[in-house]
Amino acid sequence: MSDCLFCKIVRGDIPADKVYESDGVIVFRDIDPKAPVHLLAIPHEHYSGIHEIPDTDMDIMKRVNSAVSATVKQENLDKEGYRLVVNYGTISGQAVPHIHVHILSGRPMDWPPG
Ligand code: 5GP
Ligand code: ZN
């Protein structure tokens, strides 16, 4: 998608502070962090939500999960804990319609989320 912000990061058209990259997945720092550690894991492929991925392409989420797993270990987030968030649609507050897993850590977090 030519006008998608995260597709632009995938293409290198806009910069990102990358912390991990593997197998068609990029993990980079959120530009407006909501926690001391706030990373975003995105697949190269453009889908707005997980439910839009055909079963034949669901390997995408396996690759995203593998990158998240490697990142939380690399960044030592597995010691104190972390939260993963995937927003979709208006009521969730999704701002960028390209699947991304938020990785949040570094402070206590409330439950349920607002
Ligand atoms: P959403 O609300 O769609 O789940 O999350 C989108 C996230 O992307 C937000 O946390 C926002 O701060 C982040 N974001 C928006 N624009 C940029 C950008 O240009 N670069 C980076 N690194 N993050 C961005
Ligand atoms: Zn995109």
Short mmCIF file of N, CA and C and ligand atoms in Angstrom, two decimals, residues 5-6 9 14-17 28-34 38 40 85-88 92-98 100 102, ligand 1:
data_model
loop_
_atom_site.label_atom_id
_atom_site.label_comp_id
_atom_site.label_asym_id
_atom_site.label_seq_id
_atom_site.Cartn_x
_atom_site.Cartn_y
_atom_site.Cartn_z
N LEU A 5 1.62 4.19 6.30
CA LEU A 5 2.80 4.62 7.05
C LEU A 5 3.77 3.47 7.32
N PHE A 6 3.23 2.32 7.74
CA PHE A 6 4.12 1.22 8.09
C PHE A 6 4.67 0.54 6.83
N ILE A 9 7.70 2.41 6.17
CA ILE A 9 8.82 1.97 7.00
C ILE A 9 9.41 0.68 6.43
N ILE A 14 10.54 5.99 5.05
CA ILE A 14 10.68 6.82 6.24
C ILE A 14 11.48 6.01 7.26
N PRO A 15 12.27 6.70 8.08
CA PRO A 15 13.16 5.98 9.01
C PRO A 15 12.42 5.41 10.21
N ALA A 16 13.02 4.39 10.79
CA ALA A 16 12.49 3.82 12.04
C ALA A 16 13.69 3.38 12.88
N ASP A 17 13.51 3.46 14.19
CA ASP A 17 14.56 3.05 15.12
C ASP A 17 14.39 1.54 15.36
N PHE A 28 10.46 -2.08 15.81
CA PHE A 28 11.05 -0.76 15.97
C PHE A 28 10.39 -0.01 17.11
N ARG A 29 11.04 1.07 17.55
CA ARG A 29 10.53 1.85 18.70
C ARG A 29 9.36 2.73 18.25
N ASP A 30 8.29 2.74 19.09
CA ASP A 30 7.15 3.62 18.83
C ASP A 30 7.61 5.07 18.96
N ILE A 31 7.14 5.91 18.03
CA ILE A 31 7.58 7.31 18.01
C ILE A 31 7.00 8.10 19.19
N ASP A 32 5.91 7.60 19.77
CA ASP A 32 5.23 8.28 20.88
C ASP A 32 4.97 7.25 21.98
N PRO A 33 6.03 6.85 22.71
CA PRO A 33 5.93 5.70 23.61
C PRO A 33 4.93 5.89 24.74
N LYS A 34 4.13 4.85 25.01
CA LYS A 34 3.14 4.85 26.08
C LYS A 34 3.66 4.12 27.32
N HIS A 38 8.38 0.72 24.48
CA HIS A 38 7.20 0.60 23.60
C HIS A 38 7.71 0.32 22.19
N LEU A 40 7.03 -1.81 18.33
CA LEU A 40 6.00 -2.26 17.40
C LEU A 40 6.61 -3.33 16.49
N VAL A 85 -0.24 -5.95 22.63
CA VAL A 85 -1.54 -5.38 22.24
C VAL A 85 -1.62 -5.34 20.72
N VAL A 86 -2.77 -5.79 20.20
CA VAL A 86 -3.04 -5.64 18.76
C VAL A 86 -4.40 -4.96 18.64
N ASN A 87 -4.41 -3.73 18.16
CA ASN A 87 -5.65 -3.00 17.97
C ASN A 87 -6.19 -3.24 16.57
N TYR A 88 -7.52 -3.27 16.47
CA TYR A 88 -8.14 -3.28 15.14
C TYR A 88 -9.42 -2.43 15.20
N SER A 92 -11.13 0.26 19.04
CA SER A 92 -9.86 -0.07 19.70
C SER A 92 -8.90 1.12 19.69
N GLY A 93 -9.18 2.09 18.82
CA GLY A 93 -8.28 3.23 18.69
C GLY A 93 -7.17 3.01 17.68
N GLN A 94 -7.31 1.97 16.84
CA GLN A 94 -6.26 1.72 15.84
C GLN A 94 -6.07 2.96 14.95
N ALA A 95 -4.83 3.40 14.86
CA ALA A 95 -4.53 4.59 14.05
C ALA A 95 -3.86 4.23 12.73
N VAL A 96 -3.09 3.15 12.74
CA VAL A 96 -2.37 2.75 11.52
C VAL A 96 -2.91 1.40 11.06
N PRO A 97 -3.56 1.37 9.88
CA PRO A 97 -4.24 0.14 9.44
C PRO A 97 -3.29 -0.87 8.79
N HIS A 98 -2.24 -1.22 9.50
CA HIS A 98 -1.26 -2.24 9.07
C HIS A 98 -0.96 -3.03 10.34
N HIS A 100 0.09 -4.55 13.55
CA HIS A 100 1.27 -4.31 14.38
C HIS A 100 0.99 -4.80 15.79
N HIS A 102 1.93 -4.23 19.53
CA HIS A 102 2.60 -3.35 20.49
C HIS A 102 3.27 -4.23 21.55
P1 5GP B 1 -2.39 1.91 16.83
O1 5GP B 1 -3.11 3.01 17.55
O2 5GP B 1 -2.70 1.91 15.35
O3 5GP B 1 -2.58 0.56 17.45
O4 5GP B 1 -0.85 2.21 17.01
C1 5GP B 1 -0.09 2.96 16.11
C2 5GP B 1 1.20 3.34 16.80
O5 5GP B 1 2.09 3.82 15.82
C3 5GP B 1 1.03 4.45 17.84
O6 5GP B 1 1.46 3.97 19.12
C4 5GP B 1 1.91 5.58 17.32
O7 5GP B 1 2.59 6.27 18.35
C5 5GP B 1 2.86 4.85 16.38
N1 5GP B 1 3.36 5.66 15.27
C6 5GP B 1 2.62 6.50 14.49
N2 5GP B 1 3.40 7.05 13.54
C7 5GP B 1 4.65 6.54 13.72
C8 5GP B 1 5.89 6.73 13.03
O8 5GP B 1 6.01 7.47 12.04
N3 5GP B 1 6.97 6.04 13.51
C9 5GP B 1 6.88 5.21 14.59
N4 5GP B 1 8.00 4.59 14.96
N5 5GP B 1 5.72 5.00 15.24
C10 5GP B 1 4.61 5.65 14.82
#
